[in-house]
Short mmCIF file of C-alpha atoms in Angstrom, two decimals:
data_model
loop_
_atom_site.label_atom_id
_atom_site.label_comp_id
_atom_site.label_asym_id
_atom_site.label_seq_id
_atom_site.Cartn_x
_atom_site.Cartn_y
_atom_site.Cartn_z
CA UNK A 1 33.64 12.55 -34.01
CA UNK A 2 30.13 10.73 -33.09
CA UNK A 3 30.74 8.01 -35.34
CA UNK A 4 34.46 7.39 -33.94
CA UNK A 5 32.94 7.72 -30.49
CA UNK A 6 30.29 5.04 -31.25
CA UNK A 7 32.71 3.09 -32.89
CA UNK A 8 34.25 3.18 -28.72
CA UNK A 9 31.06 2.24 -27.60
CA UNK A 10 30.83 -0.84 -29.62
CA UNK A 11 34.13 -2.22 -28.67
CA UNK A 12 33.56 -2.00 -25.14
CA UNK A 13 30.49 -3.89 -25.54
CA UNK A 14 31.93 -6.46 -27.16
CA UNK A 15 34.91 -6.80 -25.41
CA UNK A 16 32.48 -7.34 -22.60
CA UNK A 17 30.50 -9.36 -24.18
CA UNK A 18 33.73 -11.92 -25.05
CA UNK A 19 34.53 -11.53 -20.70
CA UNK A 20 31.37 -12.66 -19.71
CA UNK A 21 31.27 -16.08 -22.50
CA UNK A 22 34.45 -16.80 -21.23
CA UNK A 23 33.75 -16.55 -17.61
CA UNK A 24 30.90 -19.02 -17.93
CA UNK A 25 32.82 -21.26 -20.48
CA UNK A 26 35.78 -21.80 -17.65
CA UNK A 27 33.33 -21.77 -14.35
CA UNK A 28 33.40 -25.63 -12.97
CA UNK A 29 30.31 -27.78 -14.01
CA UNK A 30 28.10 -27.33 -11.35
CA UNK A 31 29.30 -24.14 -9.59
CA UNK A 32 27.67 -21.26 -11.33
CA UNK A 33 25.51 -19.63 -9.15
CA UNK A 34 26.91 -20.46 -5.75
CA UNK A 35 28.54 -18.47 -3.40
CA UNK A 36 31.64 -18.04 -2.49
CA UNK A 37 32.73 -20.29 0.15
CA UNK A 38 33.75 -18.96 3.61
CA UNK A 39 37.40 -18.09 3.74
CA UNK A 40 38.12 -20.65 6.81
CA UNK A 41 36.51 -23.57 4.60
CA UNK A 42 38.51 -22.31 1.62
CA UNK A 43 42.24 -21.47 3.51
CA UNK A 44 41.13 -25.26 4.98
CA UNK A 45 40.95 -26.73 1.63
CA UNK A 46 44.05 -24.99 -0.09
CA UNK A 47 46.23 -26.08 3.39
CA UNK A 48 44.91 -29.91 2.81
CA UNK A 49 45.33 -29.36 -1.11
CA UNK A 50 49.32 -29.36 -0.65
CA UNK A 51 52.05 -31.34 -1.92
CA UNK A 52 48.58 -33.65 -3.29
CA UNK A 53 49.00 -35.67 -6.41
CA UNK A 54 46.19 -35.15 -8.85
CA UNK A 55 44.17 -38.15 -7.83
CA UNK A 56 40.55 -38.29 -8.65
CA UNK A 57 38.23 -38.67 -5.74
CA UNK A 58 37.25 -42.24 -4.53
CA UNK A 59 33.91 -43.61 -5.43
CA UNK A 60 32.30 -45.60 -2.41
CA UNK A 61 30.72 -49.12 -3.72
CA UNK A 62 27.22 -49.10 -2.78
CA UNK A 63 26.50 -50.55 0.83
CA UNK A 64 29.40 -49.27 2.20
CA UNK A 65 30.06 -46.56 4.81
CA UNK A 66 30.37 -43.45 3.03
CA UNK A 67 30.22 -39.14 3.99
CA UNK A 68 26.46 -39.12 3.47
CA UNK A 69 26.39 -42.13 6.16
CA UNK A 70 29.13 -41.27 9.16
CA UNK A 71 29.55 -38.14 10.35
CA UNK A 72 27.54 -35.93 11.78
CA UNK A 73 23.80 -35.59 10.70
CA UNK A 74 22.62 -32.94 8.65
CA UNK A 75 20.80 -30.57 10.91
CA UNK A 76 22.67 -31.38 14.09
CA UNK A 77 23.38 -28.19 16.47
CA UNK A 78 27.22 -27.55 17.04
CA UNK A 79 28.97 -25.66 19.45
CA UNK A 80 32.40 -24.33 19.41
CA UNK A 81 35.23 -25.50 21.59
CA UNK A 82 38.33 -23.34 21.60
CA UNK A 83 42.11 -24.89 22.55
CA UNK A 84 42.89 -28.50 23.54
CA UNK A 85 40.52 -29.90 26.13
CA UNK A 86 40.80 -33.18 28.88
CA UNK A 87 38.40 -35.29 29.68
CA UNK A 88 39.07 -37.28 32.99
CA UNK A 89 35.67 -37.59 34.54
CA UNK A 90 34.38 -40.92 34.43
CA UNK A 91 31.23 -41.46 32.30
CA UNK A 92 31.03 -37.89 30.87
CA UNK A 93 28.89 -37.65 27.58
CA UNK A 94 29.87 -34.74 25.06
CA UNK A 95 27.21 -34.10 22.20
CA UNK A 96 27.48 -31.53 19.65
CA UNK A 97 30.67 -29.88 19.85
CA UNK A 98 33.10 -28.73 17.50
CA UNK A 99 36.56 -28.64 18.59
CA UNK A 100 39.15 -26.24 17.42
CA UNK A 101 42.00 -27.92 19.68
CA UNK A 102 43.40 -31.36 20.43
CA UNK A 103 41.33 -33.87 22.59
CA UNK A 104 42.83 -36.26 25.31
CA UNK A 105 40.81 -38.72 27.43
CA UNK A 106 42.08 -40.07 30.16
CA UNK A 107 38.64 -41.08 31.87
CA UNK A 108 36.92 -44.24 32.45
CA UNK A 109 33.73 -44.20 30.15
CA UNK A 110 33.45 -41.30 27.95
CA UNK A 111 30.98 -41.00 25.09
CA UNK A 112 31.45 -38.39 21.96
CA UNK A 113 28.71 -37.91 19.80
CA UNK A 114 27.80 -35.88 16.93
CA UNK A 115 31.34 -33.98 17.45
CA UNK A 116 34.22 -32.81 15.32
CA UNK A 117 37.29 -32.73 15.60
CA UNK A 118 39.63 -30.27 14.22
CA UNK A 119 42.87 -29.55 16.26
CA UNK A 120 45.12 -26.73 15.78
CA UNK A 121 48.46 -26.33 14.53
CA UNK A 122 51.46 -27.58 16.01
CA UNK A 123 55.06 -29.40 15.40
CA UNK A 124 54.18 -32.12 17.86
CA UNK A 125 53.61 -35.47 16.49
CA UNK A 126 49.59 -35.83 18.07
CA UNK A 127 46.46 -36.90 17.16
CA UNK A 128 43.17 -35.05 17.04
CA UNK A 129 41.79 -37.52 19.67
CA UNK A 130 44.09 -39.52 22.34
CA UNK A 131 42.43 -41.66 24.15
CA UNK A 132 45.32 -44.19 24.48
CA UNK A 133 45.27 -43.77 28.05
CA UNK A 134 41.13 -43.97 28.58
CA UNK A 135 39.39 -46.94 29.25
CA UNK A 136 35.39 -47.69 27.19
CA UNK A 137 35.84 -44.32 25.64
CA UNK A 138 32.46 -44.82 22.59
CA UNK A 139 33.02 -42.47 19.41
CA UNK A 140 29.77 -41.81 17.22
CA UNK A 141 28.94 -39.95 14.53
CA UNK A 142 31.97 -37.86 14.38
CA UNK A 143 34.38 -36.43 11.99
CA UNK A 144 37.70 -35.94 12.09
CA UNK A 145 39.41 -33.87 9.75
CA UNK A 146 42.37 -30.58 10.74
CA UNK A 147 41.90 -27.38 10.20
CA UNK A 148 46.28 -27.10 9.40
CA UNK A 149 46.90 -30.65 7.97
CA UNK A 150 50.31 -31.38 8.42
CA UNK A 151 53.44 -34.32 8.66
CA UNK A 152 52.23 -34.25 12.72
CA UNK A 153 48.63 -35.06 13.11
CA UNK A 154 46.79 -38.14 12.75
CA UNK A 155 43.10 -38.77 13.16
CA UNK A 156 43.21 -40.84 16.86
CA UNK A 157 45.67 -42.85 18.47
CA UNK A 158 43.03 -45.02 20.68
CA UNK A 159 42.92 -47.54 23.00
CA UNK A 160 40.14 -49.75 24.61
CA UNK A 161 37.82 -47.57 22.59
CA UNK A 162 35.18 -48.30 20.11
CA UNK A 163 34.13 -46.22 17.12
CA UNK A 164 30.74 -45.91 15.12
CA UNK A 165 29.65 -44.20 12.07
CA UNK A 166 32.90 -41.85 11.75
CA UNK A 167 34.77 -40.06 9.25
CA UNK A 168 38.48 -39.71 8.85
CA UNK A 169 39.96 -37.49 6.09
CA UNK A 170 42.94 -35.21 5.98
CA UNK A 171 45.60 -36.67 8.54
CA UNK A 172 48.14 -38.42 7.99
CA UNK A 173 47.04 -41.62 9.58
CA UNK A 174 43.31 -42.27 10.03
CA UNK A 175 43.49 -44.43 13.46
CA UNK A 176 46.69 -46.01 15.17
CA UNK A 177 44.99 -48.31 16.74
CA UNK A 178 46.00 -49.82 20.14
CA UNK A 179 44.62 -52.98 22.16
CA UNK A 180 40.62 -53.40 22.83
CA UNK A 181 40.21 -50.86 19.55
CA UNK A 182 36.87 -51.51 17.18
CA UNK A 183 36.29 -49.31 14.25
CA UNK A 184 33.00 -50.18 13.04
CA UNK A 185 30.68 -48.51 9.78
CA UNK A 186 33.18 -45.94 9.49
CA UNK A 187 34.93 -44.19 6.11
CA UNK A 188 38.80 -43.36 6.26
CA UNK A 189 39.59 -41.48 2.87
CA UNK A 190 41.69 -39.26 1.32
CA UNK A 191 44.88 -38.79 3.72
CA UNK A 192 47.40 -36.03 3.62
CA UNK A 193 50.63 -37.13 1.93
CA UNK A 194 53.56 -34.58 2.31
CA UNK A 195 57.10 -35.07 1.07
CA UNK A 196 59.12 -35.04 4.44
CA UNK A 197 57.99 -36.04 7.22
CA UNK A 198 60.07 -36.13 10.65
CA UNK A 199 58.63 -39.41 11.58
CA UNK A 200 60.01 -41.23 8.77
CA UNK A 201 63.51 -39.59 8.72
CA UNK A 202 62.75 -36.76 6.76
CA UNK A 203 61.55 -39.09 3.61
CA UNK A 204 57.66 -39.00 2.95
CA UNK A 205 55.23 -39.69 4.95
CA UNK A 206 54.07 -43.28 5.47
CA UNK A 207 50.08 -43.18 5.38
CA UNK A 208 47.77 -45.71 6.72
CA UNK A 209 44.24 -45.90 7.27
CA UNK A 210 44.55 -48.18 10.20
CA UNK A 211 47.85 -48.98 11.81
CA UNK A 212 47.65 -51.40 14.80
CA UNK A 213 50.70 -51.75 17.08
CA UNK A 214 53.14 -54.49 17.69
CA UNK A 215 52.42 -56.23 21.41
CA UNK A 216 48.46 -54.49 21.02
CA UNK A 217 45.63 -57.12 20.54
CA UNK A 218 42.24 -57.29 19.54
CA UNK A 219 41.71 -54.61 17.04
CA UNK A 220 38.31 -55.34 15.28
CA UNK A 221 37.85 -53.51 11.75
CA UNK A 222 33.93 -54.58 10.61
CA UNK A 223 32.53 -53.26 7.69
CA UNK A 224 33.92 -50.01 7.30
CA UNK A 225 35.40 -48.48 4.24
CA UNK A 226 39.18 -47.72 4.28
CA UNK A 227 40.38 -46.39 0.78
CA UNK A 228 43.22 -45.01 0.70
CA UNK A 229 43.79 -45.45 -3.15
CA UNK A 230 43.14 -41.34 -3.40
CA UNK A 231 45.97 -40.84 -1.32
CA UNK A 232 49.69 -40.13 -2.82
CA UNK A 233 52.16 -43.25 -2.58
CA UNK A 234 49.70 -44.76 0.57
CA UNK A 235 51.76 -47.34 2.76
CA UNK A 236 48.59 -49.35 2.94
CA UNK A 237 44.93 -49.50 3.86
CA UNK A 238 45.31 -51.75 6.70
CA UNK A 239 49.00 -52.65 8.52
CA UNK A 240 49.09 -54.56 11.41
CA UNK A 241 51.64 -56.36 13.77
CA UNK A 242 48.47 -56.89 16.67
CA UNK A 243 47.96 -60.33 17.51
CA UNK A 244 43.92 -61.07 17.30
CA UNK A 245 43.03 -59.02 14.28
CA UNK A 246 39.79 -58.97 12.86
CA UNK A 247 39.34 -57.38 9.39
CA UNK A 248 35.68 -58.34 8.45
CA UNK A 249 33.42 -57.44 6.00
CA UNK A 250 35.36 -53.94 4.42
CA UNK A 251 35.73 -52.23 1.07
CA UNK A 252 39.06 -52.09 1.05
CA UNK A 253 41.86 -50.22 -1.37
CA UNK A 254 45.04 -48.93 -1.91
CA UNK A 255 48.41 -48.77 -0.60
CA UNK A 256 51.59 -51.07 -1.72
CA UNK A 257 49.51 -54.18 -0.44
CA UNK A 258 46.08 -53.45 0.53
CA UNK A 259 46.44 -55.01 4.19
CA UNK A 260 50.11 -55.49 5.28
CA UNK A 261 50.27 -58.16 7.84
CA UNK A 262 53.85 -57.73 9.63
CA UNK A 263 55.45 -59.52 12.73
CA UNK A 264 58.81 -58.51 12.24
CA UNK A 265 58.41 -55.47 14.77
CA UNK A 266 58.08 -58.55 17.30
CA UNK A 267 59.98 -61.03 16.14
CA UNK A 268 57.84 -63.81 16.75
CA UNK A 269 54.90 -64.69 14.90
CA UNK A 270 51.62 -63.07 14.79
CA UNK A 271 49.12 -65.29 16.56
CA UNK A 272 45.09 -65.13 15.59
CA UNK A 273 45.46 -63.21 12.34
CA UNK A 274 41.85 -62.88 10.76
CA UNK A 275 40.81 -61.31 7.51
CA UNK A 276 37.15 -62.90 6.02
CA UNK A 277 34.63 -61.28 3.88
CA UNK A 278 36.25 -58.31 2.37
CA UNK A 279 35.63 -57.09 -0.83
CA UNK A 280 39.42 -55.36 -2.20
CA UNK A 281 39.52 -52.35 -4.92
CA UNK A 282 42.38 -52.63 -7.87
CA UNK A 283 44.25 -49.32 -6.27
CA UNK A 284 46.95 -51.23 -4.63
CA UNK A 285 50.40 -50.52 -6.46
CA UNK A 286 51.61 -53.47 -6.82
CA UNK A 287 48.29 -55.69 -7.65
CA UNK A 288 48.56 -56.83 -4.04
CA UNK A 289 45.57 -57.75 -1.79
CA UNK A 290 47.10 -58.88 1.13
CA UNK A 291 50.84 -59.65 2.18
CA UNK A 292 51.93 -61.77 5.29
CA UNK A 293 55.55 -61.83 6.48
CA UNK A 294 57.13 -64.75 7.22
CA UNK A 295 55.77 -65.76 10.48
CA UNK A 296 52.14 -64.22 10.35
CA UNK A 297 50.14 -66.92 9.29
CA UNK A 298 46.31 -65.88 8.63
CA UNK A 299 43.94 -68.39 11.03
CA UNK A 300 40.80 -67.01 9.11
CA UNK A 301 41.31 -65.77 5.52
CA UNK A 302 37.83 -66.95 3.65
CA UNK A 303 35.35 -64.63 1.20
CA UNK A 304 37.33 -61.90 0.25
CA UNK A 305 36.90 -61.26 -2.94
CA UNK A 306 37.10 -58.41 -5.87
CA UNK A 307 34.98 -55.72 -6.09
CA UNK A 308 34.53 -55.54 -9.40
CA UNK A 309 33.85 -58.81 -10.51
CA UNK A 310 32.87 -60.62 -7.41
CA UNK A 311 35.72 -62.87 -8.09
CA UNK A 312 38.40 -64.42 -4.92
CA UNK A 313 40.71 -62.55 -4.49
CA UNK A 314 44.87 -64.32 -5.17
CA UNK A 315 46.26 -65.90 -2.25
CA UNK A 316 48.10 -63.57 -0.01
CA UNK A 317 51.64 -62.74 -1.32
CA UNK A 318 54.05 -63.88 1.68
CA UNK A 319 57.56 -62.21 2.39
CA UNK A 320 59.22 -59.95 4.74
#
């Protein structure tokens, strides 16, 4: 009876033993050790993991906006703000907040910085931020990135507003950008793709990292990086029917066609179309830097050129 009993013994052991090997063999490189994340942070990241393709994550070319350069510093203080909030008083400054809610401006002047932006969940079509009806609204250091990702939310839908140092991941479109918008040192990665989306008729969604409006003018895009090459079937990385574009000095990837350069919505062509010292990843789906419709016509369209090898890019592919 002793020996059968430590015969017991040894077999729980081992079988033990055999639990534990395996549990290291299968943890992810990197992770052993850490603690579990918070449930929020992990409920966040299952939500956003949805309907995603397998895509492995983007790698930033050196020099170029990335998440250890926008965003909000390391270290900063940040403050909770609970439901959507309205900011109409002229020349307010917000620092350090982190709001769980949607954001409208409709003031003269107003300054975010160091502040994130999370929103809520809804069935509207909305941004995080709208500040389409603001005038000088300034954007620094700031993330934007929803707590429910969903068909509905983009990053901002801005006007007259100019943005610095910022990161966009997890909408559907980073900006839609209206007239008197600059995005400048800023990363837009990683969008949500979902498979039916009530904007486009119930087909999938249609993701951009900037989309500027037909009858808008002067969007500014300078040296920012806008990859949406880690994003399911992207529409593209920049698509514009704004007269007085200015795409200048990007990394710049994915989509159909990388930048998608469309007057149709106006039906007349595009005047002031500019697109100069870019550098262009290979994600685009069909080998496709930049298209132009028929009657967009690029006044500016000089140093763009590969990443990779440094090399011009092809001349822009032209159809409707």
């Amino acid at each position: 009876m002793a020996r059968t009993w430590s015969y017991v013994v040894a077999a729980v052991a081992a079988l033990a033993l055999v639990v534990a090997v395996a549990g290291e063999l299968t943890e992810p490189v990197g992770q052993a050790g850490q603690t579990a994340e918070p449930a929020e942070k992990a409920t966040d990241r299952k939500e956003q993991a949805a309907d995603q393709a397998v895509i492995p994550p983007a790698t930033v070319p050196a020099g170029f906006p990335d998440a250890a350069s926008t965003g909000v510093p390391p270290g900063t203080t940040l403050t909770d703000v609970a439901g959507d909030q309205v900011f109409a008083r002229d020349g307010e400054v917000v620092e350090g907040k982190v709001f769980y809610g949607f954001v409208t401006v409709t003031a003269r002047g107003v300054t975010f910085r160091k502040c994130v932006f999370r929103g809520g969940p809804t069935e509207e079509t909305r941004p995080l931020v709208d500040s389409e009806h603001a005038r000088d609204t300034v954007i620094e250091d700031s993330e934007f990135y929803p707590t429910h990702p969903s068909p509905s939310i983009d990053g901002i839908w801005a006007a007259h507003t100019k943005i610095y140092r910022s990161e966009f991941r997890g909408t559907v479109d980073g900006i839609k950008a209206h007239t008197g918008t600059l995005v400048q040192d800023s990363y837009i990665h990683d969008l949500s793709w979902f498979p039916s989306d009530p904007d486009q008729g119930g087909e999938s969604t249609h993701n951009d990292g900037v989309q500027a409006f037909a009858e808008q003018r002067g969007v500014t895009l300078r040296h920012n990086t806008i990859d949406v090459s880690t994003t399911r079937d992207p529409n593209a990385a920049v698509q514009s029917s704004a007269d007085e574009l200015r795409v200048e000095d990007n990394y710049l990837d994915g989509g159909a066609c990388v930048v998608n350069i469309d007057h149709t919505p106006l039906g007349r062509p595009l005047t002031g179309q500019r697109v100069t010292g870019n550098r262009f990843g290979r994600g685009s789906a069909h080998d496709c830097p930049i298209l132009l419709s028929t009657r967009a016509e690029l006044r500016a369209g000089s140093g763009n050129v590969w990443h990779d090898s440094g090399d011009p890019i092809p001349s822009p592919e032209q159809h409707d």
